Amino acid sequence: MKRLNQKIAMMILPLGFVVLALGCTSAVPTDTPGVDQMGQYILKQEGPEVDVVLGYKFARGTVGDDWLILEMAITSPAKTSAKVDREDVWVKAPDGAKILLATQELFGKDYAQMRNVIAAADIARDPLEYFPPSRRPCLVQFFVAPGAGVAYDQVSVNDRRGCQGRLFFKVPGGIDPGRWTFGIDLEESTVRIPFEL
């Protein structure tokens, strides 16, 4: 009987460690309520309409450039859905200036001189897979290379889709170092994710 209890204990102990590990998260709270640090240059905000993961690794090395490039993943919490329009997405510069997401037309006009920068951003990007694996992948396709397809002015998300895409902001006078804020204004809530460049 004693051997049987030892065997049961030896089987239950590893199971307990697995349960404990699954219950832990690598997210670190930031000084902004509701925003967690998921990686060195990855922030996540969960809200009533959308959950957003923001990657800004490449942007940290582009101070002084005209184009701010961010990575975003977005989904909706359980039993919700949301639509995000291009004009709902913006950043606030350290001087307080609000810069809207660029238009596809402006992006296309500057694309030729940005091609090498975009290729470098492809290499430097961090993975943003912080949503449940049951979410079907989709694209946030606000921007496409000229002649490479169709750009959309809206992305629709729900609790079954996890969309990712790159965001481009044309910054008048170039990117300044300091505290920036990424924002999305939705019908019933807002996303506000501060980050440092």
PDB file of C-alpha atoms in Angstrom:
ATOM      1  CA  MET A   1       0.000   0.000   0.000  1.00  0.00           C
ATOM      2  CA  LYS A   2       2.860   2.338   0.848  1.00  0.00           C
ATOM      3  CA  ARG A   3       4.451   1.725  -2.600  1.00  0.00           C
ATOM      4  CA  LEU A   4       1.138   2.477  -4.297  1.00  0.00           C
ATOM      5  CA  ASN A   5       0.868   5.806  -2.441  1.00  0.00           C
ATOM      6  CA  GLN A   6       4.444   6.674  -3.463  1.00  0.00           C
ATOM      7  CA  LYS A   7       3.679   5.892  -7.117  1.00  0.00           C
ATOM      8  CA  ILE A   8       0.543   8.025  -7.014  1.00  0.00           C
ATOM      9  CA  ALA A   9       2.476  10.864  -5.384  1.00  0.00           C
ATOM     10  CA  MET A  10       5.196  10.612  -8.054  1.00  0.00           C
ATOM     11  CA  MET A  11       2.553  10.899 -10.793  1.00  0.00           C
ATOM     12  CA  ILE A  12       0.644  13.753  -9.151  1.00  0.00           C
ATOM     13  CA  LEU A  13       3.699  15.883  -8.323  1.00  0.00           C
ATOM     14  CA  PRO A  14       4.716  16.521 -11.978  1.00  0.00           C
ATOM     15  CA  LEU A  15       1.084  17.190 -12.846  1.00  0.00           C
ATOM     16  CA  GLY A  16       1.009  19.848 -10.123  1.00  0.00           C
ATOM     17  CA  PHE A  17       4.060  21.546 -11.639  1.00  0.00           C
ATOM     18  CA  VAL A  18       2.415  21.573 -15.071  1.00  0.00           C
ATOM     19  CA  VAL A  19      -0.760  23.136 -13.658  1.00  0.00           C
ATOM     20  CA  LEU A  20       1.304  25.716 -11.774  1.00  0.00           C
ATOM     21  CA  ALA A  21       3.329  26.586 -14.883  1.00  0.00           C
ATOM     22  CA  LEU A  22       0.216  26.981 -17.029  1.00  0.00           C
ATOM     23  CA  GLY A  23      -1.285  29.343 -14.474  1.00  0.00           C
ATOM     24  CA  CYS A  24       1.745  31.629 -14.556  1.00  0.00           C
ATOM     25  CA  THR A  25       2.159  34.416 -17.064  1.00  0.00           C
ATOM     26  CA  SER A  26       5.267  36.174 -18.279  1.00  0.00           C
ATOM     27  CA  ALA A  27       3.437  39.513 -18.429  1.00  0.00           C
ATOM     28  CA  VAL A  28       4.853  42.284 -16.276  1.00  0.00           C
ATOM     29  CA  PRO A  29       2.559  45.177 -15.300  1.00  0.00           C
ATOM     30  CA  THR A  30       3.691  48.628 -16.421  1.00  0.00           C
ATOM     31  CA  ASP A  31       3.058  52.024 -14.836  1.00  0.00           C
ATOM     32  CA  THR A  32      -0.006  52.285 -17.112  1.00  0.00           C
ATOM     33  CA  PRO A  33      -3.002  50.388 -15.673  1.00  0.00           C
ATOM     34  CA  GLY A  34      -4.157  47.628 -18.018  1.00  0.00           C
ATOM     35  CA  VAL A  35      -0.946  47.572 -20.081  1.00  0.00           C
ATOM     36  CA  ASP A  36       1.435  44.631 -19.599  1.00  0.00           C
ATOM     37  CA  GLN A  37       5.025  44.206 -20.796  1.00  0.00           C
ATOM     38  CA  MET A  38       5.110  40.897 -22.713  1.00  0.00           C
ATOM     39  CA  GLY A  39       8.682  41.203 -23.996  1.00  0.00           C
ATOM     40  CA  GLN A  40      11.412  43.824 -24.083  1.00  0.00           C
ATOM     41  CA  TYR A  41       9.646  45.771 -26.853  1.00  0.00           C
ATOM     42  CA  ILE A  42       6.173  44.211 -26.724  1.00  0.00           C
ATOM     43  CA  LEU A  43       3.187  45.654 -24.840  1.00  0.00           C
ATOM     44  CA  LYS A  44      -0.346  44.298 -24.476  1.00  0.00           C
ATOM     45  CA  GLN A  45      -3.606  45.943 -23.473  1.00  0.00           C
ATOM     46  CA  GLU A  46      -6.791  43.952 -22.946  1.00  0.00           C
ATOM     47  CA  GLY A  47     -10.049  45.850 -23.216  1.00  0.00           C
ATOM     48  CA  PRO A  48     -13.796  45.341 -23.466  1.00  0.00           C
ATOM     49  CA  GLU A  49     -13.833  45.523 -27.298  1.00  0.00           C
ATOM     50  CA  VAL A  50     -10.295  44.574 -28.360  1.00  0.00           C
ATOM     51  CA  ASP A  51      -7.079  43.071 -27.035  1.00  0.00           C
ATOM     52  CA  VAL A  52      -4.031  44.670 -28.673  1.00  0.00           C
ATOM     53  CA  VAL A  53      -0.374  43.633 -28.743  1.00  0.00           C
ATOM     54  CA  LEU A  54       2.046  46.347 -29.892  1.00  0.00           C
ATOM     55  CA  GLY A  55       5.608  45.678 -31.051  1.00  0.00           C
ATOM     56  CA  TYR A  56       8.020  48.603 -31.309  1.00  0.00           C
ATOM     57  CA  LYS A  57      11.450  46.930 -31.503  1.00  0.00           C
ATOM     58  CA  PHE A  58      12.291  48.254 -34.966  1.00  0.00           C
ATOM     59  CA  ALA A  59      10.942  51.730 -34.180  1.00  0.00           C
ATOM     60  CA  ARG A  60      13.513  52.146 -31.385  1.00  0.00           C
ATOM     61  CA  GLY A  61      16.273  52.356 -33.976  1.00  0.00           C
ATOM     62  CA  THR A  62      14.555  54.833 -36.278  1.00  0.00           C
ATOM     63  CA  VAL A  63      14.690  58.067 -34.271  1.00  0.00           C
ATOM     64  CA  GLY A  64      15.044  60.918 -36.767  1.00  0.00           C
ATOM     65  CA  ASP A  65      13.374  59.017 -39.630  1.00  0.00           C
ATOM     66  CA  ASP A  66      10.201  60.293 -41.310  1.00  0.00           C
ATOM     67  CA  TRP A  67       8.228  57.049 -40.941  1.00  0.00           C
ATOM     68  CA  LEU A  68       7.341  55.359 -37.647  1.00  0.00           C
ATOM     69  CA  ILE A  69       6.773  51.624 -38.167  1.00  0.00           C
ATOM     70  CA  LEU A  70       4.928  49.599 -35.516  1.00  0.00           C
ATOM     71  CA  GLU A  71       3.717  45.988 -35.423  1.00  0.00           C
ATOM     72  CA  MET A  72       0.211  45.247 -34.128  1.00  0.00           C
ATOM     73  CA  ALA A  73      -1.792  42.133 -33.321  1.00  0.00           C
ATOM     74  CA  ILE A  74      -5.471  42.517 -32.460  1.00  0.00           C
ATOM     75  CA  THR A  75      -8.397  40.319 -31.453  1.00  0.00           C
ATOM     76  CA  SER A  76     -11.590  40.647 -29.414  1.00  0.00           C
ATOM     77  CA  PRO A  77     -12.342  39.134 -26.006  1.00  0.00           C
ATOM     78  CA  ALA A  78     -14.823  36.265 -25.682  1.00  0.00           C
ATOM     79  CA  LYS A  79     -18.284  36.892 -27.158  1.00  0.00           C
ATOM     80  CA  THR A  80     -17.391  40.293 -28.635  1.00  0.00           C
ATOM     81  CA  SER A  81     -16.413  41.769 -31.974  1.00  0.00           C
ATOM     82  CA  ALA A  82     -15.147  45.144 -33.144  1.00  0.00           C
ATOM     83  CA  LYS A  83     -14.371  47.116 -36.271  1.00  0.00           C
ATOM     84  CA  VAL A  84     -11.286  49.316 -36.386  1.00  0.00           C
ATOM     85  CA  ASP A  85     -11.181  51.995 -39.069  1.00  0.00           C
ATOM     86  CA  ARG A  86      -7.945  53.510 -40.350  1.00  0.00           C
ATOM     87  CA  GLU A  87      -8.891  56.938 -38.970  1.00  0.00           C
ATOM     88  CA  ASP A  88      -9.351  55.432 -35.475  1.00  0.00           C
ATOM     89  CA  VAL A  89      -5.629  54.569 -35.219  1.00  0.00           C
ATOM     90  CA  TRP A  90      -3.020  57.151 -34.198  1.00  0.00           C
ATOM     91  CA  VAL A  91       0.119  57.877 -32.208  1.00  0.00           C
ATOM     92  CA  LYS A  92       0.881  60.816 -29.980  1.00  0.00           C
ATOM     93  CA  ALA A  93       4.440  62.178 -30.193  1.00  0.00           C
ATOM     94  CA  PRO A  94       6.418  63.304 -27.125  1.00  0.00           C
ATOM     95  CA  ASP A  95       5.521  66.934 -27.950  1.00  0.00           C
ATOM     96  CA  GLY A  96       1.795  66.060 -27.808  1.00  0.00           C
ATOM     97  CA  ALA A  97       1.189  66.094 -31.578  1.00  0.00           C
ATOM     98  CA  LYS A  98      -1.382  63.512 -32.690  1.00  0.00           C
ATOM     99  CA  ILE A  99      -0.389  61.688 -35.882  1.00  0.00           C
ATOM    100  CA  LEU A 100      -3.008  59.626 -37.705  1.00  0.00           C
ATOM    101  CA  LEU A 101      -2.237  56.337 -39.410  1.00  0.00           C
ATOM    102  CA  ALA A 102      -0.991  57.138 -42.904  1.00  0.00           C
ATOM    103  CA  THR A 103      -3.187  56.670 -45.941  1.00  0.00           C
ATOM    104  CA  GLN A 104      -2.405  53.956 -48.487  1.00  0.00           C
ATOM    105  CA  GLU A 105      -1.916  56.748 -51.038  1.00  0.00           C
ATOM    106  CA  LEU A 106       0.811  58.448 -48.963  1.00  0.00           C
ATOM    107  CA  PHE A 107       2.434  55.088 -48.168  1.00  0.00           C
ATOM    108  CA  GLY A 108       2.435  54.165 -51.874  1.00  0.00           C
ATOM    109  CA  LYS A 109       3.963  57.515 -52.822  1.00  0.00           C
ATOM    110  CA  ASP A 110       6.909  57.034 -50.423  1.00  0.00           C
ATOM    111  CA  TYR A 111       7.186  53.255 -50.849  1.00  0.00           C
ATOM    112  CA  ALA A 112      10.169  53.264 -53.242  1.00  0.00           C
ATOM    113  CA  GLN A 113      12.437  55.064 -50.766  1.00  0.00           C
ATOM    114  CA  MET A 114      11.082  52.978 -47.841  1.00  0.00           C
ATOM    115  CA  ARG A 115      11.658  49.551 -49.410  1.00  0.00           C
ATOM    116  CA  ASN A 116      15.009  48.926 -47.652  1.00  0.00           C
ATOM    117  CA  VAL A 117      13.645  50.148 -44.322  1.00  0.00           C
ATOM    118  CA  ILE A 118      10.652  47.805 -44.636  1.00  0.00           C
ATOM    119  CA  ALA A 119      13.006  44.895 -45.426  1.00  0.00           C
ATOM    120  CA  ALA A 120      15.017  45.707 -42.281  1.00  0.00           C
ATOM    121  CA  ALA A 121      11.783  45.828 -40.251  1.00  0.00           C
ATOM    122  CA  ASP A 122      10.934  42.331 -41.540  1.00  0.00           C
ATOM    123  CA  ILE A 123      14.144  41.026 -39.969  1.00  0.00           C
ATOM    124  CA  ALA A 124      13.864  42.953 -36.688  1.00  0.00           C
ATOM    125  CA  ARG A 125      10.225  42.189 -35.842  1.00  0.00           C
ATOM    126  CA  ASP A 126       9.264  40.303 -32.698  1.00  0.00           C
ATOM    127  CA  PRO A 127       6.583  37.598 -32.804  1.00  0.00           C
ATOM    128  CA  LEU A 128       3.265  38.883 -31.442  1.00  0.00           C
ATOM    129  CA  GLU A 129       1.481  35.559 -30.843  1.00  0.00           C
ATOM    130  CA  TYR A 130       0.016  36.312 -27.404  1.00  0.00           C
ATOM    131  CA  PHE A 131      -3.566  35.252 -28.135  1.00  0.00           C
ATOM    132  CA  PRO A 132      -5.146  31.821 -27.599  1.00  0.00           C
ATOM    133  CA  PRO A 133      -4.085  29.361 -30.327  1.00  0.00           C
ATOM    134  CA  SER A 134      -7.744  28.830 -31.255  1.00  0.00           C
ATOM    135  CA  ARG A 135      -7.775  32.255 -32.978  1.00  0.00           C
ATOM    136  CA  ARG A 136      -7.596  31.989 -36.765  1.00  0.00           C
ATOM    137  CA  PRO A 137      -4.826  34.171 -38.182  1.00  0.00           C
ATOM    138  CA  CYS A 138      -5.758  37.101 -40.393  1.00  0.00           C
ATOM    139  CA  LEU A 139      -4.089  40.242 -41.695  1.00  0.00           C
ATOM    140  CA  VAL A 140      -4.440  43.852 -40.677  1.00  0.00           C
ATOM    141  CA  GLN A 141      -4.087  45.075 -44.234  1.00  0.00           C
ATOM    142  CA  PHE A 142      -4.159  48.844 -43.954  1.00  0.00           C
ATOM    143  CA  PHE A 143      -1.056  48.909 -46.206  1.00  0.00           C
ATOM    144  CA  VAL A 144       0.164  46.952 -49.228  1.00  0.00           C
ATOM    145  CA  ALA A 145       3.117  47.468 -51.540  1.00  0.00           C
ATOM    146  CA  PRO A 146       2.061  49.190 -54.764  1.00  0.00           C
ATOM    147  CA  GLY A 147       0.656  46.606 -57.178  1.00  0.00           C
ATOM    148  CA  ALA A 148       0.705  43.830 -54.546  1.00  0.00           C
ATOM    149  CA  GLY A 149      -2.972  43.705 -53.674  1.00  0.00           C
ATOM    150  CA  VAL A 150      -5.704  45.712 -52.042  1.00  0.00           C
ATOM    151  CA  ALA A 151      -5.376  47.786 -48.868  1.00  0.00           C
ATOM    152  CA  TYR A 152      -8.405  48.067 -46.613  1.00  0.00           C
ATOM    153  CA  ASP A 153      -9.512  50.993 -44.464  1.00  0.00           C
ATOM    154  CA  GLN A 154     -11.067  48.719 -41.834  1.00  0.00           C
ATOM    155  CA  VAL A 155     -10.246  45.518 -39.980  1.00  0.00           C
ATOM    156  CA  SER A 156     -12.949  43.434 -38.295  1.00  0.00           C
ATOM    157  CA  VAL A 157     -12.018  41.243 -35.350  1.00  0.00           C
ATOM    158  CA  ASN A 158     -13.884  38.864 -33.079  1.00  0.00           C
ATOM    159  CA  ASP A 159     -13.106  36.177 -30.521  1.00  0.00           C
ATOM    160  CA  ARG A 160     -12.236  33.675 -33.277  1.00  0.00           C
ATOM    161  CA  ARG A 161      -9.736  35.802 -35.241  1.00  0.00           C
ATOM    162  CA  GLY A 162      -6.310  37.137 -34.310  1.00  0.00           C
ATOM    163  CA  CYS A 163      -5.089  39.632 -36.908  1.00  0.00           C
ATOM    164  CA  GLN A 164      -1.579  41.025 -37.347  1.00  0.00           C
ATOM    165  CA  GLY A 165      -0.117  43.771 -39.456  1.00  0.00           C
ATOM    166  CA  ARG A 166       2.323  46.596 -39.767  1.00  0.00           C
ATOM    167  CA  LEU A 167       1.316  50.202 -39.124  1.00  0.00           C
ATOM    168  CA  PHE A 168       2.947  53.219 -40.772  1.00  0.00           C
ATOM    169  CA  PHE A 169       2.824  56.800 -39.492  1.00  0.00           C
ATOM    170  CA  LYS A 170       4.394  59.706 -41.423  1.00  0.00           C
ATOM    171  CA  VAL A 171       5.947  61.911 -38.728  1.00  0.00           C
ATOM    172  CA  PRO A 172       6.359  65.594 -39.677  1.00  0.00           C
ATOM    173  CA  GLY A 173       9.907  66.682 -38.840  1.00  0.00           C
ATOM    174  CA  GLY A 174      11.028  63.131 -38.048  1.00  0.00           C
ATOM    175  CA  ILE A 175      10.701  60.781 -35.076  1.00  0.00           C
ATOM    176  CA  ASP A 176      11.752  62.317 -31.745  1.00  0.00           C
ATOM    177  CA  PRO A 177      13.029  60.290 -28.801  1.00  0.00           C
ATOM    178  CA  GLY A 178      10.805  60.132 -25.742  1.00  0.00           C
ATOM    179  CA  ARG A 179       7.456  58.806 -24.609  1.00  0.00           C
ATOM    180  CA  TRP A 180       4.971  58.044 -27.381  1.00  0.00           C
ATOM    181  CA  THR A 181       1.410  56.778 -27.047  1.00  0.00           C
ATOM    182  CA  PHE A 182      -0.303  54.388 -29.443  1.00  0.00           C
ATOM    183  CA  GLY A 183      -4.073  54.850 -29.581  1.00  0.00           C
ATOM    184  CA  ILE A 184      -7.218  53.380 -31.071  1.00  0.00           C
ATOM    185  CA  ASP A 185     -10.571  55.118 -30.567  1.00  0.00           C
ATOM    186  CA  LEU A 186     -13.440  52.610 -30.697  1.00  0.00           C
ATOM    187  CA  GLU A 187     -17.204  53.033 -30.307  1.00  0.00           C
ATOM    188  CA  GLU A 188     -17.329  52.168 -26.616  1.00  0.00           C
ATOM    189  CA  SER A 189     -13.706  52.106 -25.442  1.00  0.00           C
ATOM    190  CA  THR A 190     -10.171  53.245 -26.188  1.00  0.00           C
ATOM    191  CA  VAL A 191      -6.731  51.694 -26.468  1.00  0.00           C
ATOM    192  CA  ARG A 192      -3.820  53.669 -25.006  1.00  0.00           C
ATOM    193  CA  ILE A 193      -0.370  52.055 -24.973  1.00  0.00           C
ATOM    194  CA  PRO A 194       2.588  54.279 -24.017  1.00  0.00           C
ATOM    195  CA  PHE A 195       6.038  53.270 -25.280  1.00  0.00           C
ATOM    196  CA  GLU A 196       9.541  54.777 -25.223  1.00  0.00           C
ATOM    197  CA  LEU A 197      11.729  55.542 -28.232  1.00  0.00           C
TER     198      LEU A 197
END
